[in-house]
mmCIF file of C-alpha atoms and ligand atoms in Angstrom:
data_model
loop_
_atom_site.group_PDB
_atom_site.id
_atom_site.type_symbol
_atom_site.label_atom_id
_atom_site.label_comp_id
_atom_site.label_asym_id
_atom_site.label_seq_id
_atom_site.Cartn_x
_atom_site.Cartn_y
_atom_site.Cartn_z
ATOM 1 C CA MET A 4 -0.102 0.066 0.339
ATOM 2 C CA ALA A 5 1.734 3.047 -1.188
ATOM 3 C CA ALA A 6 2.005 5.958 1.569
ATOM 4 C CA ILE A 7 2.246 9.782 1.120
ATOM 5 C CA LYS A 8 4.035 12.200 2.965
ATOM 6 C CA ILE A 9 4.039 16.247 2.693
ATOM 7 C CA PRO A 10 7.193 17.354 4.325
ATOM 8 C CA ALA A 11 5.958 21.102 4.400
ATOM 9 C CA ASP A 12 3.001 20.225 6.460
ATOM 10 C CA LYS A 13 4.575 17.716 8.493
ATOM 11 C CA VAL A 14 1.713 15.232 7.290
ATOM 12 C CA THR A 15 1.715 11.603 6.260
ATOM 13 C CA ILE A 16 -1.070 9.678 5.277
ATOM 14 C CA THR A 17 -0.854 5.770 5.101
ATOM 15 C CA ASP A 18 -4.846 5.053 5.190
ATOM 16 C CA ALA A 19 -5.772 3.434 1.887
ATOM 17 C CA GLY A 20 -8.981 5.592 1.278
ATOM 18 C CA LYS A 21 -7.151 8.789 2.210
ATOM 19 C CA VAL A 22 -4.214 7.948 0.171
ATOM 20 C CA THR A 23 -6.507 7.248 -2.972
ATOM 21 C CA ALA A 24 -8.569 10.517 -2.022
ATOM 22 C CA PHE A 25 -5.502 12.662 -2.002
ATOM 23 C CA LEU A 26 -4.092 11.534 -5.330
ATOM 24 C CA ALA A 27 -7.471 11.852 -7.048
ATOM 25 C CA ALA A 28 -7.916 15.286 -6.068
ATOM 26 C CA ARG A 29 -4.811 16.022 -8.202
ATOM 27 C CA GLY A 30 -5.519 14.022 -11.040
ATOM 28 C CA ILE A 31 -3.418 11.150 -10.012
ATOM 29 C CA ASP A 32 -5.041 7.516 -10.234
ATOM 30 C CA TYR A 33 -4.108 5.168 -7.622
ATOM 31 C CA GLN A 34 -5.465 1.413 -7.321
ATOM 32 C CA ARG A 35 -4.284 -1.918 -5.976
ATOM 33 C CA TRP A 36 -4.479 -4.599 -8.272
ATOM 34 C CA THR A 37 -4.368 -8.173 -7.756
ATOM 35 C CA PRO A 38 -3.596 -10.910 -10.214
ATOM 36 C CA LYS A 39 -6.310 -13.023 -11.499
ATOM 37 C CA HIS A 40 -3.808 -16.130 -10.837
ATOM 38 C CA SER A 41 -0.995 -16.251 -8.775
ATOM 39 C CA ILE A 42 2.053 -15.191 -10.286
ATOM 40 C CA ASP A 43 5.709 -15.127 -8.995
ATOM 41 C CA ALA A 44 7.315 -11.361 -8.909
ATOM 42 C CA ASP A 45 10.212 -12.866 -10.757
ATOM 43 C CA ALA A 46 8.007 -14.703 -13.938
ATOM 44 C CA PRO A 47 8.718 -13.983 -17.133
ATOM 45 C CA ALA A 48 7.318 -10.398 -18.799
ATOM 46 C CA GLU A 49 5.053 -12.032 -20.730
ATOM 47 C CA ALA A 50 3.639 -14.267 -17.626
ATOM 48 C CA VAL A 51 3.209 -11.175 -15.910
ATOM 49 C CA LEU A 52 1.767 -9.198 -18.450
ATOM 50 C CA SER A 53 -1.019 -12.189 -19.019
ATOM 51 C CA ALA A 54 -1.677 -12.377 -15.320
ATOM 52 C CA TYR A 55 -2.752 -8.785 -15.457
ATOM 53 C CA ALA A 56 -4.324 -8.630 -18.764
ATOM 54 C CA GLU A 57 -7.478 -7.732 -17.613
ATOM 55 C CA GLU A 58 -6.594 -4.705 -15.668
ATOM 56 C CA ILE A 59 -4.093 -3.521 -18.415
ATOM 57 C CA ASP A 60 -6.793 -4.119 -21.113
ATOM 58 C CA GLY A 61 -8.947 -1.771 -18.896
ATOM 59 C CA LEU A 62 -6.562 0.969 -18.675
ATOM 60 C CA LYS A 63 -5.852 0.700 -22.230
ATOM 61 C CA ALA A 64 -9.354 1.329 -23.070
ATOM 62 C CA GLN A 65 -9.640 4.061 -20.419
ATOM 63 C CA GLY A 66 -6.322 6.057 -21.248
ATOM 64 C CA GLY A 67 -5.346 5.329 -24.591
ATOM 65 C CA TYR A 68 -2.483 3.406 -23.587
ATOM 66 C CA ARG A 69 -1.335 1.245 -26.824
ATOM 67 C CA THR A 70 1.628 -0.958 -25.464
ATOM 68 C CA ALA A 71 2.621 -2.517 -22.127
ATOM 69 C CA ASP A 72 6.079 -3.627 -20.997
ATOM 70 C CA VAL A 73 7.700 -4.892 -17.774
ATOM 71 C CA ILE A 74 10.899 -2.874 -16.661
ATOM 72 C CA ASP A 75 13.251 -4.464 -14.114
ATOM 73 C CA VAL A 76 15.596 -2.667 -12.249
ATOM 74 C CA LYS A 77 18.157 -3.944 -10.014
ATOM 75 C CA PRO A 78 21.446 -2.852 -7.942
ATOM 76 C CA GLY A 79 23.302 -5.077 -10.659
ATOM 77 C CA THR A 80 21.870 -3.332 -13.706
ATOM 78 C CA PRO A 81 24.321 -1.643 -15.952
ATOM 79 C CA ASN A 82 24.413 2.156 -15.980
ATOM 80 C CA LEU A 83 22.028 2.424 -13.134
ATOM 81 C CA ASP A 84 23.087 5.236 -11.795
ATOM 82 C CA ALA A 85 23.214 7.261 -15.090
ATOM 83 C CA MET A 86 19.712 5.631 -15.765
ATOM 84 C CA LEU A 87 18.260 7.077 -12.134
ATOM 85 C CA ALA A 88 19.865 10.558 -12.921
ATOM 86 C CA LYS A 89 17.742 10.962 -15.936
ATOM 87 C CA PHE A 90 14.661 11.038 -13.662
ATOM 88 C CA ASN A 91 15.495 12.206 -10.322
ATOM 89 C CA ARG A 92 15.273 15.553 -11.251
ATOM 90 C CA GLU A 93 12.044 17.885 -11.406
ATOM 91 C CA HIS A 94 10.360 16.834 -14.905
ATOM 92 C CA TRP A 95 7.276 16.260 -16.739
ATOM 93 C CA HIS A 96 6.145 14.019 -20.048
ATOM 94 C CA ASP A 97 3.943 14.363 -22.918
ATOM 95 C CA GLU A 98 2.197 11.386 -22.114
ATOM 96 C CA ASP A 99 0.857 9.674 -18.659
ATOM 97 C CA GLU A 100 3.688 8.074 -16.634
ATOM 98 C CA VAL A 101 2.020 4.519 -15.834
ATOM 99 C CA ARG A 102 3.492 2.070 -13.404
ATOM 100 C CA PHE A 103 2.219 -1.008 -11.799
ATOM 101 C CA ILE A 104 4.400 -2.429 -9.170
ATOM 102 C CA ILE A 105 5.530 -5.844 -9.277
ATOM 103 C CA GLU A 106 8.387 -5.895 -6.845
ATOM 104 C CA GLY A 107 10.847 -3.647 -4.880
ATOM 105 C CA ARG A 108 9.473 0.089 -3.999
ATOM 106 C CA GLY A 109 10.334 3.674 -5.673
ATOM 107 C CA LEU A 110 9.696 7.148 -4.318
ATOM 108 C CA PHE A 111 7.847 9.708 -6.430
ATOM 109 C CA HIS A 112 7.928 13.494 -5.462
ATOM 110 C CA VAL A 113 5.241 15.212 -7.012
ATOM 111 C CA HIS A 114 4.737 19.233 -7.366
ATOM 112 C CA PRO A 115 1.266 20.288 -8.258
ATOM 113 C CA PRO A 116 1.308 24.220 -9.274
ATOM 114 C CA GLY A 117 0.711 25.992 -6.357
ATOM 115 C CA GLU A 118 1.044 23.254 -3.655
ATOM 116 C CA ASN A 119 3.572 21.790 -1.494
ATOM 117 C CA VAL A 120 5.459 19.127 -3.015
ATOM 118 C CA PHE A 121 4.444 15.644 -1.713
ATOM 119 C CA ALA A 122 6.029 12.249 -2.013
ATOM 120 C CA ILE A 123 4.460 8.853 -2.413
ATOM 121 C CA GLU A 124 6.273 5.613 -1.675
ATOM 122 C CA VAL A 125 4.968 2.732 -4.292
ATOM 123 C CA GLU A 126 5.484 -0.843 -3.664
ATOM 124 C CA ALA A 127 4.001 -4.457 -4.818
ATOM 125 C CA GLY A 128 0.392 -4.323 -5.925
ATOM 126 C CA ASP A 129 0.422 -0.784 -6.579
ATOM 127 C CA LEU A 130 -0.536 1.044 -9.886
ATOM 128 C CA ILE A 131 -0.024 4.717 -10.081
ATOM 129 C CA ARG A 132 -0.970 6.856 -12.977
ATOM 130 C CA VAL A 133 0.745 10.424 -12.940
ATOM 131 C CA PRO A 134 -0.804 12.324 -16.112
ATOM 132 C CA ARG A 135 1.109 14.181 -18.392
ATOM 133 C CA GLY A 136 2.415 17.612 -17.741
ATOM 134 C CA THR A 137 2.557 16.761 -14.045
ATOM 135 C CA HIS A 138 5.897 18.026 -12.493
ATOM 136 C CA HIS A 139 7.466 15.395 -10.539
ATOM 137 C CA TRP A 140 11.040 13.338 -9.853
ATOM 138 C CA PHE A 141 11.412 9.745 -9.278
ATOM 139 C CA ASP A 142 13.939 7.537 -6.751
ATOM 140 C CA LEU A 143 14.900 3.890 -6.112
ATOM 141 C CA CYS A 144 14.574 3.201 -2.314
ATOM 142 C CA GLY A 145 17.687 1.937 -0.462
ATOM 143 C CA GLU A 146 17.563 -1.567 -1.882
ATOM 144 C CA ARG A 147 17.459 -0.275 -5.521
ATOM 145 C CA ARG A 148 15.176 -2.551 -6.838
ATOM 146 C CA ILE A 149 12.137 -2.224 -8.673
ATOM 147 C CA ARG A 150 10.070 -4.548 -10.879
ATOM 148 C CA ALA A 151 7.062 -2.669 -12.764
ATOM 149 C CA ILE A 152 4.775 -3.104 -15.660
ATOM 150 C CA ARG A 153 4.607 0.265 -18.017
ATOM 151 C CA LEU A 154 2.027 1.461 -20.147
ATOM 152 C CA PHE A 155 2.286 3.992 -22.898
ATOM 153 C CA GLN A 156 0.201 5.941 -25.310
ATOM 154 C CA ASP A 157 3.335 6.497 -27.729
ATOM 155 C CA THR A 158 6.939 5.518 -26.225
ATOM 156 C CA SER A 159 8.517 8.328 -28.407
ATOM 157 C CA GLY A 160 6.554 10.857 -25.631
ATOM 158 C CA TRP A 161 7.982 9.290 -22.928
ATOM 159 C CA SER A 162 10.917 11.389 -22.539
ATOM 160 C CA PRO A 163 11.694 13.860 -19.869
ATOM 161 C CA HIS A 164 11.384 17.739 -19.976
ATOM 162 C CA TYR A 165 13.608 19.257 -17.252
ATOM 163 C CA THR A 166 11.939 22.402 -15.055
ATOM 164 C CA ASP A 167 15.575 23.131 -14.177
ATOM 165 C CA THR A 168 13.921 24.550 -11.132
ATOM 166 C CA GLY A 169 16.217 22.946 -8.457
ATOM 167 C CA VAL A 170 13.223 22.157 -6.050
ATOM 168 C CA ASP A 171 14.011 18.712 -6.230
ATOM 169 C CA LYS A 172 17.402 19.375 -4.279
ATOM 170 C CA GLY A 173 15.102 20.380 -1.235
ATOM 171 C CA PHE A 174 13.948 16.908 -0.945
ATOM 172 C CA GLU A 175 15.864 13.504 0.840
ATOM 173 C CA PRO A 176 15.225 10.902 -1.906
ATOM 174 C CA VAL A 177 14.559 8.376 1.400
ATOM 175 C CA CYS A 178 11.783 6.357 1.519
ATOM 176 C CA PHE A 179 9.826 6.552 4.533
ATOM 177 C CA GLY A 180 6.672 4.217 4.405
ATOM 178 C CA PRO A 181 5.164 1.718 6.918
ATOM 179 C CA SER A 182 8.410 -0.680 6.810
ATOM 180 C CA TYR A 183 7.239 -3.115 4.614
ATOM 181 C CA LEU A 184 5.314 -5.900 5.727
ATOM 182 C CA PRO A 185 5.604 -7.723 2.264
ATOM 183 C CA ALA A 186 2.269 -7.123 0.200
ATOM 184 C CA ILE A 187 3.342 -9.131 -2.994
ATOM 185 C CA PRO A 188 0.733 -10.350 -5.351
ATOM 186 C CA SER A 189 2.011 -13.856 -5.469
ATOM 187 C CA GLN A 190 2.031 -14.157 -1.747
ATOM 188 C CA ARG A 191 -1.789 -13.732 -1.369
HETATM 189 FE FE1 FE2 B 215 8.901 10.683 -15.144
#
């Protein structure tokens, strides 16, 4: 279950309904997905996509997403630091950033216009859809592990446009969530 922190307000939100409502009020969809049949977190990408086919098809119909893939990031991933450095500065995209977390954790910071920055920590079972144009940045948590389904309207649109405001420098990329009783779908 995702958790939200608003550092400037010293507020942390962990209640599922409140997390969903807080994000919805800012245009961000948040859902919990459970696979139709049990699936290991390290199953082949095709098996993962197949286990969540119904949810993926629903999102495609709703958001005009055309393709889905599975991204795997682990400490041994070649050029990991260079890859992460592309996304840990405030940026936005021409298309939605849609992620369903299969394994690992990650930290999105979101900077809504005229509002304080808030952080969302996501973990296995979390689907998040950050609308195109939203100012945000992303970091991995300490274990530097994330495996996620991504959906794309058009992969060519998914490149970062940097704001270069430097606002990201005021926030520690430290995960905070309720320290992780595993909620891995395959274990349910
Ligand atoms: Fe992004």
